[in-house]
Amino acid sequence: DAKTTQPPSMDCAEGRAANLPCNHSTISGNEYVYWYRQIHSQGPQYIIHGLKNNETNEMASLIITEDRKSSTLILPHATLRDTAVYYCIVRGLSGGYNKLIFGAGTRLAVHP
Amino acid sequence: ETGVTQSPTHLIKTRGQQVTLRCSSQSGHNTVSWYQQALGQGPQFIFQYYREEENGRGNFPPRFSGLQFPNYSSELNVNALELDDSALYLCASSLPRSPHPDYGYTFGSGTRLTVV
């Protein structure tokens, strides 16, 4: 599975867009990029995923570069409830089963 | 549609004891994975169960074992507890070969295990 690199922490003002970067330079052609977040004392929550096209849902947008070596998760109007650790994961299928490999993630702090 | 539920939410055990953690998967999901999350770190994959058999394992010793039942619920057992086993233990349910592009893992809120 490809490894991801994320900044350890970021700040964002409430109401502004939060742009969380992720590098995955060793991603292979059939691997998807997934984003999860973990609010304190809860389990990780799925946000969005993509292969090569930009994706948008009710929670966020995902921008993947053309060479697929990096991506950006965008929370268009961050709120205090978006304060969490955000994980960028490149998912692979290994040995007939699947798993998510988490890094340390980015700790996003949204402030008033 | 019910989510993933884990029990208990908190647990304190003594070093050397054994512990059993339980997980009920989301309705319609037949694959269960367990993760260990130490304080300040991302979750680490322990193992996965599908059709009541272990279907993959991470870098954890044999004293970490599990079961999956016909109703797809699951147990994580840890023998001979060590202080470093103190962590949040997360259960996630999914469909086989998920995360498929259209499906994701659904995680429970975890069991906080403290070994003293």
Coordinates of C-alpha atoms in Angstrom, one line a residue:
Chain A
D1 CA 0.0 0.0 0.0
A2 CA 1.2 3.5 -0.8
K3 CA 2.4 5.7 2.0
T4 CA 0.8 9.1 2.6
T5 CA 2.4 12.2 4.1
Q6 CA 0.3 14.9 5.9
P7 CA 1.2 18.0 7.9
P8 CA 0.8 17.2 11.6
S9 CA -1.4 20.2 12.4
M10 CA -3.3 23.0 10.8
D11 CA -5.5 25.9 11.9
C12 CA -8.6 27.4 10.3
A13 CA -10.9 30.2 11.1
E14 CA -14.6 29.3 11.5
G15 CA -16.5 29.9 8.3
R16 CA -13.4 29.8 6.1
A17 CA -12.4 27.0 3.8
A18 CA -10.0 24.4 5.3
N19 CA -7.6 22.9 2.7
L20 CA -5.9 19.8 4.0
P21 CA -3.0 18.5 1.8
C22 CA -1.8 14.9 1.3
N23 CA 1.1 13.5 -0.6
H24 CA 1.0 10.0 -2.0
S25 CA 3.8 9.9 -4.5
T26 CA 3.9 6.1 -4.7
I27 CA 0.3 5.5 -5.4
S28 CA -0.4 2.9 -8.0
G29 CA -3.0 3.1 -10.8
N30 CA -5.7 1.1 -9.1
E31 CA -5.5 2.6 -5.7
Y32 CA -8.1 5.0 -4.4
V33 CA -7.5 7.9 -2.1
Y34 CA -9.8 7.9 1.0
W35 CA -10.3 10.5 3.7
Y36 CA -11.5 9.8 7.2
R37 CA -11.7 12.0 10.2
Q38 CA -11.7 11.2 13.9
I39 CA -13.3 13.5 16.4
H40 CA -12.0 13.2 19.9
S41 CA -13.0 9.9 21.6
Q42 CA -14.9 8.6 18.6
G43 CA -14.2 6.1 15.8
P44 CA -13.0 7.3 12.4
Q45 CA -15.7 8.6 10.1
Y46 CA -15.6 8.3 6.4
I47 CA -15.6 11.6 4.5
I48 CA -14.9 11.0 0.8
H49 CA -12.9 9.0 -1.7
G50 CA -11.7 9.3 -5.3
L51 CA -9.6 7.7 -8.0
K52 CA -8.5 10.4 -10.3
N53 CA -11.4 12.8 -10.8
N54 CA -12.3 15.5 -8.4
E55 CA -15.2 14.5 -6.1
T56 CA -17.7 16.4 -4.0
N57 CA -20.3 15.3 -1.5
E58 CA -22.3 17.0 1.3
M59 CA -19.3 17.0 3.6
A60 CA -16.3 18.0 1.5
S61 CA -14.5 18.2 -1.8
L62 CA -11.5 16.1 -2.9
I63 CA -9.1 17.5 -5.4
I64 CA -6.6 15.0 -6.9
T65 CA -3.7 16.2 -9.0
E66 CA -3.4 14.9 -12.6
D67 CA -0.4 12.8 -11.8
R68 CA -2.3 11.5 -8.7
K69 CA 0.7 12.1 -6.5
S70 CA -1.1 14.4 -4.1
S71 CA -4.6 15.4 -3.1
T72 CA -6.4 18.1 -1.1
L73 CA -9.4 17.7 1.1
I74 CA -11.5 20.9 1.2
L75 CA -14.0 21.7 3.9
P76 CA -15.7 24.7 2.2
H77 CA -17.1 26.4 5.4
A78 CA -15.3 25.0 8.4
T79 CA -17.2 25.0 11.7
L80 CA -16.0 24.3 15.3
R81 CA -17.4 20.8 14.9
D82 CA -14.9 20.1 12.2
T83 CA -12.1 20.1 14.7
A84 CA -10.7 16.6 14.4
V85 CA -7.8 14.5 13.2
Y86 CA -8.0 14.0 9.4
Y87 CA -6.5 10.9 7.8
C88 CA -5.6 10.5 4.2
I89 CA -5.4 6.9 3.2
V90 CA -4.4 5.1 0.0
R91 CA -6.2 1.9 0.0
G92 CA -4.9 -1.3 -1.4
L93 CA -6.1 -4.9 -1.6
S94 CA -3.6 -7.3 -0.3
G95 CA -3.7 -11.1 -0.1
G96 CA -7.4 -11.3 -0.8
Y97 CA -8.5 -9.0 2.0
N98 CA -8.5 -5.3 2.6
K99 CA -7.4 -3.0 5.3
L100 CA -6.9 0.7 5.9
I101 CA -3.4 1.8 6.8
F102 CA -3.6 5.0 8.9
G103 CA -0.8 7.4 9.3
A104 CA -0.6 10.1 12.1
G105 CA -3.0 12.3 10.2
T106 CA -3.5 16.1 10.4
R107 CA -4.9 17.6 13.5
L108 CA -7.2 20.4 12.3
A109 CA -8.2 23.1 14.8
V110 CA -11.1 25.4 13.8
H111 CA -11.2 28.5 15.9
P112 CA -13.8 31.3 16.3
Chain B
E1 CA -30.0 1.1 9.8
T2 CA -27.9 0.4 12.9
G3 CA -24.3 1.3 13.2
V4 CA -21.4 -0.5 14.8
T5 CA -21.7 -0.9 18.5
Q6 CA -18.9 -1.9 20.8
S7 CA -18.9 -3.0 24.4
P8 CA -17.8 -2.2 27.0
T9 CA -16.9 1.5 26.4
H10 CA -14.2 1.5 29.1
L11 CA -12.3 -1.2 30.9
I12 CA -9.5 -1.4 33.4
K13 CA -7.5 -4.6 33.7
T14 CA -4.4 -5.7 35.5
R15 CA -1.2 -6.8 33.8
G16 CA -1.3 -10.5 33.0
Q17 CA -5.1 -10.7 32.9
Q18 CA -7.2 -11.6 29.9
V19 CA -9.8 -9.4 28.2
T20 CA -12.7 -9.9 25.7
L21 CA -14.0 -7.0 23.7
R22 CA -17.2 -7.2 21.7
C23 CA -18.5 -5.7 18.5
S24 CA -21.8 -5.8 16.6
S25 CA -21.5 -5.0 13.0
Q26 CA -23.6 -2.7 10.9
S27 CA -26.7 -4.3 9.4
G28 CA -25.8 -5.9 6.1
H29 CA -22.0 -6.0 6.8
N30 CA -20.4 -9.4 7.0
T31 CA -16.7 -8.4 7.5
V32 CA -15.3 -7.2 10.7
S33 CA -11.9 -5.6 11.3
W34 CA -10.2 -4.7 14.6
Y35 CA -7.8 -1.8 15.1
Q36 CA -5.7 -0.7 18.0
Q37 CA -5.1 3.0 18.5
A38 CA -2.5 4.1 21.0
L39 CA -2.7 7.6 22.4
G40 CA -1.7 10.2 19.8
Q41 CA -1.3 7.7 17.0
G42 CA -3.4 6.5 14.1
P43 CA -5.3 3.2 14.3
Q44 CA -3.2 0.1 13.6
F45 CA -4.8 -2.9 11.9
I46 CA -4.9 -6.0 14.1
F47 CA -6.9 -8.5 12.0
Q48 CA -10.0 -9.0 9.9
Y49 CA -12.7 -11.7 10.0
Y50 CA -14.9 -12.9 7.1
R51 CA -17.2 -15.9 7.2
E52 CA -16.1 -16.6 10.7
E53 CA -12.5 -17.0 9.7
E54 CA -9.5 -14.8 10.1
N55 CA -9.0 -13.2 6.7
G56 CA -5.8 -11.1 7.3
R57 CA -3.6 -10.1 10.1
G58 CA -1.4 -7.2 11.0
N59 CA 1.8 -7.2 13.1
F60 CA 0.3 -8.3 16.4
P61 CA 1.4 -11.4 18.5
P62 CA -0.8 -14.5 18.8
R63 CA -2.1 -13.5 22.2
F64 CA -4.4 -11.2 20.2
S65 CA -7.1 -13.5 18.9
G66 CA -10.6 -13.1 17.6
L67 CA -13.9 -14.7 16.8
Q68 CA -16.7 -14.0 14.4
F69 CA -20.2 -15.4 14.9
P70 CA -22.8 -16.4 12.4
N71 CA -24.6 -13.1 13.0
Y72 CA -21.4 -11.4 12.0
S73 CA -20.7 -10.0 15.5
S74 CA -17.2 -10.4 16.7
E75 CA -14.9 -10.6 19.7
L76 CA -11.4 -9.5 20.3
N77 CA -9.5 -11.5 23.0
V78 CA -6.2 -10.4 24.4
N79 CA -4.3 -12.8 26.7
A80 CA -1.5 -12.0 29.2
L81 CA -2.2 -8.2 29.1
E82 CA 0.8 -5.9 29.0
L83 CA 1.0 -2.2 30.0
D84 CA 1.5 -1.3 26.3
D85 CA -1.8 -2.9 25.4
S86 CA -3.5 0.2 26.9
A87 CA -5.2 1.8 23.9
L88 CA -8.5 2.5 22.2
Y89 CA -9.7 -0.7 20.4
L90 CA -11.8 0.0 17.3
C91 CA -14.1 -2.3 15.4
A92 CA -15.0 -1.6 11.9
S93 CA -17.6 -3.5 9.7
S94 CA -17.7 -3.6 5.9
L95 CA -18.7 -5.6 3.0
P96 CA -16.1 -8.1 1.5
R97 CA -13.4 -6.5 -0.4
S98 CA -14.4 -3.1 0.9
P99 CA -13.7 -0.3 0.9
H100 CA -15.1 -0.7 -2.5
P101 CA -15.3 2.7 -4.3
D102 CA -19.0 2.9 -3.3
Y103 CA -18.6 1.6 0.2
G104 CA -16.6 2.5 3.2
Y105 CA -15.7 1.1 6.6
T106 CA -18.1 1.9 9.4
F107 CA -16.3 2.3 12.7
G108 CA -17.6 1.9 16.2
S109 CA -16.7 4.4 18.9
G110 CA -14.3 1.9 20.5
T111 CA -13.4 0.4 23.8
R112 CA -10.9 2.3 25.9
L113 CA -8.7 -0.4 27.6
T114 CA -6.4 0.6 30.4
V115 CA -3.9 -2.0 31.8
V116 CA -2.4 -1.2 35.2

